[in-house]
Amino acid sequence: MAVTIKDVAKLANVAPSTVSRVIANNPRISEQTKRRVREAMEYLGYHPNYNARSLANKSTQTIGLVMPSSADKVFQNPFFPEVLRGISTKAHEKEYTLYMSTGSKEEDILEGVMGMVHGRRVDGIVMLYSRIDDKIMTFLQEQNFPFTVIGKPFALPDTITHVDNDNYRAAKDVTEHFIEKGHECIAFVGGNLDLVVTVDRLSGYEKALREAGIPHNDDYVVHVEFLKEGGQEAVMELFSLPKPPTALVVVDDLMALGIMSKLDEIGLSVPEDVSIISFNNVMLAEYASPPLTSVDINIFELGYEAVNCLLEKIADPDAENKRVCIPHKVVERWTVRTQTENGIENVK
Amino acid sequence: MAVTIKDVAKLANVAPSTVSRVIANNPRISEQTKRRVREAMEYLGYHPNYNARSLANKSTQTIGLVMPSSADKVFQNPFFPEVLRGISTKAHEKEYTLYMSTGSKEEDILEGVMGMVHGRRVDGIVMLYSRIDDKIMTFLQEQNFPFTVIGKPFALPDTITHVDNDNYRAAKDVTEHFIEKGHECIAFVGGNLDLVVTVDRLSGYEKALREAGIPHNDDYVVHVEFLKEGGQEAVMELFSLPKPPTALVVVDDLMALGIMSKLDEIGLSVPEDVSIISFNNVMLAEYASPPLTSVDINIFELGYEAVNCLLEKIADPDAENKRVCIPHKVVERWTVRTQTENGIENVK
DNA sequence: CTGAAAGCGCTTACAG
DNA sequence: CTGAAAGCGCTTACAG
């Protein structure tokens, strides 16, 4: 069997409890015995058994991650590696480790999450997405288990600590940007309406139009599954309209790529015929042709802060729930042009 | 405190050991008491504590994942969500859960892995990449800890169970495909030479050339970091050559996208001026303009099989190490054309 | 500053 | 078919 605290204790001529204390670096142990014990640990190649530790002190030093269903198209979005990077970074800093949900149906994932919390496998959970009426979120809240969500919880956002962008504001900015450039036929291509981020961005878009006195046109709002296939559908719908839009607010970079590829196919060019701004500013945006103007939502930061908040919550479960807002910034590249009565004026 | 096996035992009027047995569905317990115990569990809302269980029976039902450094560009490759999907699927089937490495320097990751194995946090590990002289792989092997790698271990591949494509063959196929189409100036754009996959594909490429009697040209082999930036560098190098290539074997789809975008910039068109075949057949390949001809390496399957093998290994640690080879298939789209003395013949 | 003891919540021979 | 007991490897009051 592996070497245990007892073996170390014996060799160092102390009690197991003393060994435990030097592991915890308890200040009440003399430097001398600490040294002796440490030598023994070194010599024997001792490593603590985390299961035993967790069982004894009721803390696991690990946080659970709830991803969207791996069957879901969203899962493929480069958003996830990037949030993961943020999450992983903060977790590593604080010496927490990561536990991942599995399963491809919501039921299965929920079961897994129940296992995490009831089985005491994790100290807290971060949800990497936020959708309306999510059973997992509901469960976590019922259990009063420490958790944090990336995105805005739809119901009772004040009850749940979350980190999000101001997606309403961001979409409004983007839409206003188009308006300033002279566009009036501005369409919104949204993703799954279950995703809170979609509804927030849609309201921002609508608000900007209203403020500018541009009548809302139902035909200009289309919702498709995230990702590229969706982009293509969107093009079919929008550009068979009698009066197609000249500018597109697209909720996701990948979708925008899909749109651009389809546009190309039907002989329309970006930005000459249609301008596009999308969201996320994923690496790919820069390498599209032409490079995509996109809203950088600081994905890394979203992940980083989400575990930061979670850790605070674990340390003090009764602390007030908070909302942290990660700033966004539109990164201008080459998919927006000024709209004039007839034809190209300049490309910006 | 949470409800434990003792509470259930008391309510059901049996010994804790009996409860434990009905949880394990031990056939020696009568159906009657099983029912009684289950009712008690249901009534009390009992859930087993996994830490206690793991401690007692020395098995965690979880597998550890070693990802490349999150700081590494490779991490962003859509390859990873897709392997993860395969991994997650098989793990879920067998009721295993997933544990993830964190950290961005190799040192840190190694430390994390040491924690996993020594701390008995996982029953086995799958490495999601394979690079030359990898400390983590060496460690795992020294410890004789059950693990499996996706890709081919560089040293002593017979000693380590792994699942891989026949990358040598695949690259050879692709190169021969170009040769059949009349190309002679065929370049190879590889990734990081530390990655075993790069060296395998390079040899396949070289072999095909040799067999066809095409002299090897050092200038036609360039290595850059995976992903898009790399693609752009590659273009600069290759197309400032006195005699630039007419066909490109590109080791990764994203890199190919970068290449295409750069080619576009300098006024060369695909496939008219240069043909491209890349690897992975990631979703994006289909939506490039023009859609990329790419080698589908069955990423999902790689992940799925990797955990399958791992589970076998955990069940029988002394079983022979094996290599499973996942088939590949080139998916023809629109980036390859037949090369003639002068100009376009047909696009295929 | 250190030790003896109890306990964390399970599982698993051993007995009957 | 079921129970009593020991044990998995730690931690943490309690005492001194």
XYZ file of C-alpha atoms (C1' of nucleotides) in Angstrom:
728
model
C 0.000 0.000 0.000
C 0.909 3.614 -0.389
C 2.708 5.326 2.435
C 0.450 6.978 4.962
C 0.655 9.494 7.681
C 1.291 6.700 10.141
C 4.428 5.560 8.393
C 5.724 9.077 8.443
C 4.812 9.450 12.098
C 6.652 6.299 13.015
C 9.794 7.273 11.167
C 9.800 10.785 12.559
C 8.943 9.552 15.994
C 5.863 11.640 16.465
C 2.121 11.094 16.548
C 0.074 10.995 13.369
C -1.716 14.094 14.484
C 1.561 15.919 14.526
C 2.274 14.892 10.967
C -1.129 16.121 9.993
C -0.303 19.439 11.596
C 2.928 19.897 9.786
C 1.146 19.189 6.524
C -1.263 21.953 7.400
C 1.758 23.996 8.451
C 0.223 24.605 11.842
C 2.220 27.363 13.553
C 2.108 25.647 16.902
C 4.504 22.951 15.789
C 8.161 23.669 16.416
C 10.376 24.262 13.475
C 12.509 21.401 14.589
C 9.875 18.718 14.453
C 8.536 20.220 11.277
C 11.885 19.681 9.714
C 12.124 16.160 11.024
C 8.668 15.259 9.796
C 9.294 16.797 6.421
C 12.430 14.811 6.011
C 10.527 11.669 6.789
C 7.852 12.551 4.257
C 10.454 13.237 1.659
C 12.310 10.057 2.439
C 9.245 7.885 2.248
C 7.714 9.705 -0.684
C 4.611 10.539 1.220
C 1.601 12.058 -0.492
C -1.670 12.858 1.235
C -4.753 10.923 0.300
C -7.316 13.480 -0.739
C -10.292 11.250 -0.224
C -9.393 10.720 3.381
C -8.750 14.374 3.822
C -12.009 15.386 2.229
C -13.898 12.932 4.319
C -12.359 14.203 7.503
C -12.558 17.917 6.929
C -15.511 18.145 4.615
C -13.831 20.099 1.922
C -12.675 18.895 -1.426
C -10.745 21.792 -2.878
C -12.394 21.102 -6.164
C -15.014 22.927 -8.119
C -17.532 21.398 -10.436
C -18.122 22.664 -13.939
C -21.469 22.421 -15.616
C -21.057 22.575 -19.356
C -23.883 22.636 -21.848
C -24.753 19.236 -23.210
C -21.881 17.924 -25.246
C -24.432 16.978 -27.870
C -25.403 20.601 -28.167
C -23.889 22.535 -31.026
C -22.988 25.282 -28.592
C -20.484 22.974 -27.026
C -18.302 23.336 -30.114
C -18.098 27.074 -29.731
C -14.574 28.384 -29.170
C -16.147 30.279 -26.311
C -15.692 27.227 -24.135
C -11.989 26.562 -24.401
C -11.526 30.207 -23.610
C -13.750 30.334 -20.508
C -12.132 27.137 -19.419
C -8.802 28.856 -19.657
C -10.017 31.621 -17.381
C -11.544 29.158 -14.976
C -8.533 26.946 -14.952
C -6.208 29.846 -14.310
C -8.014 31.120 -11.252
C -8.613 27.636 -9.928
C -4.964 26.831 -10.246
C -3.963 30.014 -8.470
C -6.048 29.036 -5.494
C -5.074 25.404 -5.655
C -8.474 24.201 -6.576
C -8.976 21.420 -9.037
C -11.703 20.896 -11.594
C -14.437 18.402 -11.960
C -16.492 18.184 -15.109
C -20.065 17.207 -15.805
C -20.660 14.541 -18.397
C -23.709 13.472 -20.312
C -25.538 14.698 -23.320
C -29.117 14.972 -22.166
C -30.196 17.552 -19.631
C -31.496 14.746 -17.429
C -28.155 13.020 -17.405
C -26.291 16.186 -16.649
C -28.629 16.999 -13.809
C -28.054 13.565 -12.400
C -24.338 14.151 -12.581
C -24.679 17.459 -10.812
C -26.776 15.857 -8.114
C -23.992 13.373 -7.702
C -21.452 16.139 -7.337
C -23.335 17.958 -4.662
C -24.843 15.118 -2.693
C -21.800 12.981 -3.037
C -19.660 15.815 -1.719
C -17.364 15.689 -4.670
C -17.044 19.435 -5.029
C -17.159 22.506 -2.826
C -19.000 24.595 -5.341
C -20.097 24.772 -8.931
C -19.822 27.159 -11.819
C -22.324 26.983 -14.592
C -20.813 27.893 -17.918
C -24.014 29.021 -19.553
C -27.346 30.403 -18.621
C -30.581 29.323 -20.138
C -34.134 30.043 -19.276
C -35.829 27.616 -16.905
C -32.769 25.530 -16.368
C -33.413 22.577 -14.111
C -29.853 22.429 -12.961
C -29.835 25.985 -11.794
C -33.117 25.429 -10.027
C -31.722 22.388 -8.304
C -28.615 24.186 -7.146
C -30.686 26.981 -5.747
C -33.035 24.664 -3.911
C -30.093 22.935 -2.357
C -28.577 26.234 -1.409
C -25.305 24.908 -2.720
C -22.577 27.439 -3.499
C -22.614 28.203 -7.188
C -21.981 30.910 -9.652
C -23.160 31.371 -13.192
C -21.555 32.781 -16.280
C -24.227 34.809 -17.961
C -27.352 36.233 -16.399
C -29.801 33.990 -14.596
C -33.163 34.644 -16.107
C -35.377 34.436 -13.086
C -34.380 36.227 -9.900
C -30.956 37.356 -11.010
C -30.497 39.043 -7.627
C -30.656 35.702 -5.886
C -27.719 34.265 -7.721
C -24.152 35.428 -7.942
C -23.231 35.709 -11.563
C -20.740 37.254 -13.879
C -21.907 38.589 -17.149
C -21.407 41.251 -19.765
C -23.863 44.031 -20.192
C -25.267 42.338 -23.236
C -28.174 44.691 -23.498
C -25.818 47.636 -23.647
C -23.456 45.900 -26.032
C -26.163 45.100 -28.549
C -27.499 48.587 -28.231
C -24.052 50.019 -28.911
C -23.623 47.906 -31.961
C -27.009 48.778 -33.353
C -26.424 52.458 -32.735
C -23.126 52.149 -34.472
C -24.933 50.934 -37.550
C -27.464 53.725 -37.287
C -24.735 56.319 -37.088
C -23.272 54.849 -40.213
C -26.525 55.516 -41.967
C -28.081 52.076 -41.862
C -31.793 51.719 -41.367
C -32.458 48.210 -42.512
C -30.754 46.465 -39.658
C -31.439 42.828 -38.949
C -30.789 40.839 -35.824
C -29.623 37.270 -36.072
C -30.025 35.651 -32.717
C -29.327 32.231 -31.343
C -31.407 29.924 -29.301
C -34.004 31.987 -27.470
C -33.573 29.802 -24.423
C -30.193 31.367 -23.895
C -30.501 34.450 -21.776
C -27.740 36.120 -23.690
C -29.905 36.035 -26.800
C -32.826 37.772 -25.172
C -30.619 40.445 -23.625
C -29.002 41.270 -26.901
C -32.300 41.303 -28.671
C -33.683 43.882 -26.253
C -30.622 46.064 -26.736
C -31.107 45.921 -30.465
C -34.772 46.757 -30.223
C -34.173 49.601 -27.843
C -31.659 51.229 -30.142
C -34.066 51.053 -33.034
C -36.866 52.510 -30.968
C -34.754 55.379 -29.743
C -33.770 56.169 -33.285
C -37.352 56.071 -34.390
C -36.782 53.240 -36.790
C -39.885 51.086 -36.985
C -39.415 47.557 -35.818
C -39.704 44.985 -38.545
C -40.446 41.450 -37.465
C -38.960 40.045 -40.607
C -35.620 41.447 -39.587
C -35.364 39.353 -36.475
C -34.412 35.772 -37.042
C -33.392 33.138 -34.567
C -31.398 30.125 -35.486
C -29.235 27.662 -33.684
C -25.895 29.093 -32.754
C -22.976 28.294 -35.018
C -22.486 28.192 -38.707
C -25.374 26.214 -40.086
C -27.614 28.722 -38.435
C -25.881 31.551 -40.180
C -26.716 30.042 -43.506
C -30.389 29.648 -42.745
C -30.478 33.228 -41.609
C -29.166 34.401 -44.931
C -31.810 32.489 -46.810
C -34.555 34.067 -44.792
C -33.288 37.610 -44.741
C -32.169 37.921 -48.295
C -35.284 36.586 -49.875
C -37.150 39.468 -48.309
C -38.462 42.113 -50.704
C -36.292 44.639 -48.927
C -33.295 42.839 -47.496
C -31.276 44.378 -44.676
C -28.040 46.261 -45.201
C -26.623 45.553 -41.777
C -26.609 42.524 -39.532
C -26.216 42.288 -35.770
C -25.108 38.715 -35.311
C -25.030 37.156 -31.913
C -22.014 34.939 -32.458
C -18.825 35.014 -34.523
C -19.203 31.516 -35.878
C -22.662 32.297 -37.014
C -21.261 35.362 -38.739
C -18.737 33.198 -40.542
C -21.543 30.981 -41.728
C -23.396 34.039 -42.913
C -20.416 35.395 -44.764
C -19.806 32.139 -46.505
C -23.435 31.941 -47.604
C -23.485 35.569 -48.664
C -20.473 34.888 -50.803
C -22.286 31.981 -52.358
C -25.253 34.063 -53.392
C -23.050 36.793 -54.735
C -23.277 39.440 -52.049
C -20.131 40.965 -50.633
C -19.254 42.103 -47.183
C -19.122 44.953 -46.398
C -20.062 46.392 -49.794
C -23.541 44.898 -49.860
C -24.049 44.084 -46.243
C -22.322 45.120 -43.049
C -21.863 42.764 -40.130
C -20.981 43.058 -36.490
C -20.945 39.960 -34.357
C -20.143 38.984 -30.790
C -17.406 37.238 -28.838
C -14.362 38.236 -30.829
C -13.150 34.720 -30.889
C -9.745 34.188 -32.476
C -11.399 33.188 -35.728
C -12.990 36.602 -36.149
C -9.630 38.080 -36.954
C -8.954 35.595 -39.707
C -12.212 35.725 -41.517
C -12.099 37.314 -44.921
C -12.727 40.069 -44.510
C -11.800 40.197 -40.830
C -14.901 40.537 -38.709
C -15.837 43.511 -36.635
C -16.816 41.884 -33.382
C -17.649 42.707 -29.792
C -14.957 41.462 -27.494
C -16.708 40.205 -24.374
C -13.580 39.219 -22.524
C -14.311 35.550 -22.259
C -11.243 34.719 -20.218
C -12.270 37.260 -17.619
C -15.763 35.810 -17.426
C -14.324 32.462 -16.427
C -11.716 33.893 -14.131
C -14.179 36.031 -12.235
C -16.740 33.279 -12.033
C -14.423 31.130 -9.980
C -13.260 34.123 -8.035
C -16.833 34.787 -6.961
C -17.421 31.146 -6.292
C -14.465 30.974 -3.980
C -15.722 33.975 -2.067
C -19.067 32.326 -1.776
C -17.553 29.124 -0.501
C -15.580 31.054 2.076
C -18.645 32.965 3.189
C -21.874 31.299 2.131
C -24.024 33.989 3.660
C -22.401 36.864 1.876
C -24.704 38.771 -0.376
C -25.123 37.577 -3.906
C -23.555 39.820 -6.410
C -23.361 40.474 -10.060
C -20.073 41.297 -11.656
C -20.135 42.915 -15.015
C -17.256 42.309 -17.382
C -16.675 45.176 -19.807
C -17.011 44.688 -23.537
C -15.458 46.530 -26.400
C -16.229 46.505 -30.061
C -13.192 45.651 -32.090
C -13.481 47.336 -35.442
C -12.228 45.446 -38.424
C -13.525 45.296 -41.962
C -17.130 44.259 -42.071
C -18.857 47.578 -41.578
C -19.266 50.319 -44.091
C -21.152 53.572 -44.208
C -24.495 53.322 -45.933
C -25.482 56.070 -48.344
C -28.418 56.497 -50.654
C -26.698 54.592 -53.351
C -23.539 52.664 -53.113
C -20.231 52.609 -51.393
C -18.910 55.611 -49.614
C -16.159 54.325 -47.440
C -15.224 51.163 -45.762
C -14.464 51.229 -42.087
C -25.540 16.954 8.599
C -26.417 15.049 5.503
C -28.229 11.758 5.876
C -25.932 8.780 6.096
C -26.094 5.089 5.762
C -26.684 4.830 9.476
C -29.837 6.872 9.350
C -31.160 4.691 6.605
C -30.190 1.580 8.518
C -32.006 2.739 11.597
C -35.179 3.604 9.743
C -35.166 0.367 7.783
C -34.273 -1.631 10.835
C -31.184 -3.245 9.439
C -27.444 -2.960 9.902
C -25.446 -0.334 8.011
C -23.650 -3.114 6.203
C -26.931 -4.256 4.808
C -27.699 -0.830 3.489
C -24.313 -0.781 1.876
C -25.131 -4.057 0.223
C -28.405 -2.947 -1.193
C -26.664 0.080 -2.633
C -24.270 -2.281 -4.331
C -27.268 -4.385 -5.265
C -25.697 -7.421 -3.719
C -27.658 -10.484 -4.862
C -27.507 -12.086 -1.457
C -29.906 -9.583 0.038
C -33.562 -10.533 -0.120
C -35.821 -8.597 -2.358
C -37.904 -7.753 0.609
C -35.275 -5.997 2.649
C -33.997 -4.365 -0.487
C -37.354 -2.834 -0.967
C -37.549 -1.728 2.624
C -34.117 -0.173 2.532
C -34.786 1.560 -0.730
C -37.926 3.059 0.630
C -36.005 4.367 3.593
C -33.374 5.857 1.315
C -36.024 7.486 -0.783
C -37.848 8.786 2.238
C -34.772 10.289 3.816
C -33.300 11.513 0.567
C -30.156 9.526 1.011
C -27.160 9.990 -1.260
C -23.893 8.160 -0.849
C -20.796 10.112 0.068
C -18.277 9.399 -2.637
C -15.270 10.378 -0.612
C -16.105 7.844 2.023
C -16.776 5.243 -0.585
C -13.545 5.916 -2.419
C -11.606 5.762 0.776
C -13.108 2.463 1.742
C -12.944 0.652 -1.539
C -10.016 2.365 -3.189
C -11.741 3.285 -6.353
C -12.963 6.663 -7.424
C -14.927 6.003 -10.573
C -13.339 9.045 -12.042
C -10.776 9.506 -14.735
C -8.284 12.298 -15.023
C -7.795 14.288 -18.176
C -4.475 15.791 -19.092
C -4.949 18.640 -21.493
C -2.200 20.594 -23.153
C -1.323 23.755 -21.317
C -4.242 26.137 -21.472
C -1.730 28.809 -22.402
C -0.795 26.826 -25.459
C -2.399 27.878 -28.703
C -3.283 24.281 -29.355
C -5.724 24.454 -26.501
C -7.972 26.634 -28.650
C -8.206 24.031 -31.359
C -11.728 22.735 -31.951
C -10.109 19.340 -31.723
C -10.485 19.498 -27.973
C -14.183 20.078 -27.529
C -14.669 17.213 -29.924
C -12.380 14.712 -28.149
C -13.953 15.800 -24.940
C -17.302 14.885 -26.367
C -16.064 11.410 -27.180
C -14.450 11.046 -23.790
C -17.430 12.354 -21.960
C -19.779 10.044 -23.805
C -17.919 6.860 -22.975
C -17.255 7.969 -19.434
C -20.899 8.672 -18.914
C -21.884 5.304 -20.326
C -19.734 3.578 -17.773
C -20.691 5.928 -14.974
C -17.296 7.442 -14.673
C -16.809 11.090 -13.987
C -14.144 13.449 -15.215
C -11.378 15.305 -13.507
C -9.390 17.944 -15.322
C -5.845 19.139 -15.051
C -5.272 22.836 -14.561
C -2.249 25.032 -14.961
C -0.490 26.653 -17.815
C 3.109 25.633 -17.401
C 4.211 22.061 -17.887
C 5.587 22.038 -14.353
C 2.273 23.048 -12.900
C 0.393 20.503 -14.889
C 2.781 17.783 -13.843
C 2.254 18.753 -10.244
C -1.455 18.512 -10.748
C -1.102 15.076 -12.281
C 1.055 13.943 -9.408
C -1.688 15.132 -7.119
C -4.257 13.107 -9.036
C -2.331 9.895 -8.864
C -0.767 10.088 -5.443
C -3.800 11.633 -3.892
C -5.934 8.828 -5.309
C -8.283 11.228 -6.946
C -8.646 9.218 -10.128
C -8.509 5.593 -11.205
C -6.737 6.319 -14.439
C -5.728 9.052 -16.797
C -6.104 9.872 -20.447
C -3.647 12.197 -22.068
C -5.252 14.248 -24.781
C -2.100 14.894 -26.747
C 1.251 13.324 -27.346
C 4.458 15.237 -27.501
C 8.034 14.147 -27.628
C 9.790 13.784 -24.295
C 6.786 14.598 -22.255
C 7.500 14.649 -18.542
C 3.979 13.794 -17.633
C 3.956 10.672 -19.731
C 7.273 9.654 -18.265
C 5.944 10.152 -14.770
C 2.838 8.109 -15.429
C 4.908 5.316 -16.811
C 7.333 5.293 -13.897
C 4.434 5.101 -11.512
C 2.909 2.321 -13.513
C -0.374 4.131 -13.196
C -3.146 3.160 -15.616
C -3.208 5.605 -18.491
C -3.919 5.893 -22.131
C -2.823 8.401 -24.693
C -4.503 9.950 -27.677
C -1.880 10.061 -30.366
C 1.249 8.002 -30.583
C 3.763 7.977 -27.751
C 7.081 8.808 -29.264
C 9.380 6.556 -27.282
C 8.432 2.950 -26.731
C 4.983 3.066 -28.244
C 4.576 -0.628 -27.477
C 4.801 0.057 -23.787
C 1.837 2.362 -23.708
C -1.742 1.767 -24.687
C -2.756 4.445 -27.112
C -5.320 5.301 -29.705
C -4.235 7.051 -32.797
C -4.829 7.474 -36.483
C -2.424 6.141 -38.993
C -1.053 9.597 -39.564
C 1.809 8.369 -41.653
C -0.585 6.659 -44.017
C -2.994 9.563 -44.045
C -0.334 12.064 -45.028
C 0.977 9.687 -47.619
C -2.502 9.288 -49.080
C -2.973 12.995 -49.286
C 0.355 13.588 -50.921
C -0.251 10.832 -53.417
C -3.603 12.347 -54.154
C -1.847 15.539 -55.157
C 0.649 13.635 -57.239
C -2.102 11.855 -59.093
C -3.633 15.205 -59.837
C -0.437 16.217 -61.523
C 1.166 18.262 -58.785
C 4.902 18.139 -58.286
C 5.582 21.210 -56.221
C 3.963 20.029 -53.051
C 4.728 21.716 -49.775
C 4.168 20.481 -46.265
C 3.040 22.863 -43.584
C 3.544 21.224 -40.248
C 2.916 22.239 -36.705
C 5.061 22.082 -33.663
C 7.668 19.394 -34.204
C 7.323 18.333 -30.583
C 3.951 16.921 -31.432
C 4.273 13.353 -32.562
C 1.447 13.804 -35.004
C 3.556 16.319 -36.897
C 6.487 13.998 -37.336
C 4.284 11.119 -38.425
C 2.586 13.167 -41.051
C 5.842 14.563 -42.253
C 7.241 11.107 -42.848
C 4.172 10.102 -44.772
C 4.565 13.128 -46.968
C 8.224 12.465 -47.568
C 7.645 8.833 -48.332
C 5.045 9.600 -50.965
C 7.395 12.025 -52.654
C 10.222 9.541 -52.612
C 8.116 6.780 -54.059
C 7.018 9.053 -56.853
C 10.576 10.038 -57.565
C 9.967 13.669 -56.780
C 13.093 15.181 -55.284
C 12.704 16.418 -51.762
C 12.945 20.152 -51.412
C 13.766 21.504 -47.984
C 12.211 24.833 -48.784
C 8.890 23.127 -49.186
C 8.752 21.971 -45.614
C 7.821 24.618 -43.097
C 6.891 24.271 -39.480
C 4.920 26.826 -37.609
C 2.817 26.914 -34.511
C -0.513 25.269 -35.028
C -3.484 27.488 -35.714
C -4.082 30.435 -37.886
C -1.230 32.807 -37.237
C 1.031 30.001 -38.254
C -0.750 29.581 -41.519
C 0.028 33.128 -42.401
C 3.712 32.824 -41.694
C 3.813 29.732 -43.811
C 2.399 31.600 -46.779
C 5.032 34.282 -46.467
C 7.800 31.754 -46.546
C 6.503 29.517 -49.267
C 5.287 32.105 -51.689
C 8.363 34.226 -51.680
C 10.224 31.225 -53.044
C 11.430 31.476 -56.653
C 9.276 28.511 -57.465
C 6.348 28.459 -55.110
C 4.377 25.261 -54.511
C 1.115 24.484 -56.250
C -0.192 22.197 -53.551
C -0.118 22.301 -49.777
C -0.405 19.495 -47.269
C -1.476 21.317 -44.142
C -1.454 19.605 -40.816
C -4.457 21.368 -39.342
C -7.688 22.915 -40.586
C -7.315 26.138 -38.685
C -3.883 26.596 -40.091
C -5.365 26.038 -43.527
C -7.903 28.759 -42.873
C -5.105 31.106 -41.948
C -3.319 30.166 -45.110
C -6.350 30.745 -47.257
C -6.973 34.108 -45.736
C -3.376 35.149 -46.345
C -3.382 33.749 -49.871
C -6.453 35.806 -50.576
C -4.642 38.845 -49.298
C -1.727 38.401 -51.649
C -3.991 37.742 -54.567
C -3.728 34.001 -55.014
C -6.851 31.930 -55.244
C -7.661 28.498 -53.989
C -7.797 26.124 -55.730
C -6.964 27.909 -58.990
C -3.481 28.926 -57.957
C -2.863 26.596 -55.084
C -4.511 23.417 -53.888
C -4.886 22.576 -50.224
C -5.679 19.522 -48.191
C -5.632 19.758 -44.435
C -6.337 17.543 -41.463
C -9.000 17.062 -38.801
C -12.101 17.991 -40.752
C -13.283 20.179 -37.976
C -16.706 21.707 -38.458
C -15.132 24.907 -39.709
C -13.593 23.152 -42.699
C -16.978 22.843 -44.272
C -17.704 26.524 -44.004
C -14.501 27.923 -45.305
C -14.699 29.621 -48.654
C -14.089 27.587 -50.594
C -14.929 24.604 -48.389
C -11.790 22.760 -47.416
C -10.830 19.310 -48.512
C -9.764 17.755 -45.259
C -8.848 14.437 -43.722
C -11.479 13.358 -41.265
C -9.635 11.704 -38.402
C -12.699 10.816 -36.405
C -11.921 12.897 -33.371
C -14.923 11.759 -31.408
C -13.862 8.165 -31.828
C -10.352 8.932 -30.635
C -11.721 10.187 -27.350
C -14.300 7.477 -27.009
C -11.820 4.682 -27.593
C -9.233 6.252 -25.344
C -11.480 5.929 -22.351
C -12.621 2.535 -23.486
C -9.038 1.326 -23.427
C -8.395 3.031 -20.149
C -11.310 1.284 -18.539
C -10.041 -2.051 -19.768
C -6.681 -1.227 -18.355
C -8.118 -0.292 -15.010
C -10.051 -3.531 -14.920
C -6.986 -5.557 -15.804
C -3.757 -3.652 -15.201
C -1.621 -6.508 -16.440
C -3.311 -6.859 -19.779
C -1.071 -6.244 -22.695
C -0.723 -2.717 -23.930
C -2.360 -2.137 -27.200
C -2.652 0.331 -29.962
C -5.976 1.048 -31.500
C -6.009 2.704 -34.846
C -8.938 4.899 -35.762
C -9.605 5.042 -39.489
C -9.359 8.279 -41.405
C -11.010 9.380 -44.583
C -10.338 12.293 -46.849
C -13.411 14.374 -47.352
C -13.207 15.994 -50.746
C -14.519 19.477 -51.052
C -13.303 22.388 -53.139
C -9.690 23.145 -52.496
C -7.995 20.702 -54.827
C -7.684 20.999 -58.551
C -5.859 19.110 -61.236
C -2.553 20.652 -62.187
C -1.670 20.891 -65.851
C 1.199 22.487 -67.678
C -0.596 25.759 -67.820
C -3.713 26.671 -66.052
C -6.957 25.270 -64.905
C -8.290 22.005 -66.151
C -10.969 21.080 -63.688
C -11.756 21.692 -60.146
C -12.398 18.739 -57.928
C 4.313 22.265 21.539
C 2.492 17.393 21.184
C -0.375 13.070 21.829
C -4.474 9.854 22.384
C -8.886 9.340 20.850
C -12.902 9.856 18.314
C -14.914 10.554 14.099
C -15.715 11.493 8.872
C -19.205 7.714 5.998
C -18.472 4.109 3.725
C -17.021 -1.287 2.509
C -15.737 -5.884 3.300
C -14.019 -10.051 5.148
C -15.650 -12.998 8.836
C -19.290 -15.397 11.304
C -23.395 -17.373 11.780
C -29.617 -13.756 4.045
C -27.764 -10.464 7.697
C -24.889 -8.338 11.475
C -20.780 -6.755 14.289
C -16.393 -5.215 13.757
C -12.402 -3.486 11.754
C -10.452 -0.540 8.624
C -9.739 3.018 4.649
C -6.252 7.655 5.834
C -6.987 11.618 7.337
C -8.402 15.886 10.896
C -9.633 18.034 15.046
C -11.293 19.075 19.512
C -9.605 17.948 24.058
C -5.934 17.477 27.425
C -1.823 18.271 29.163
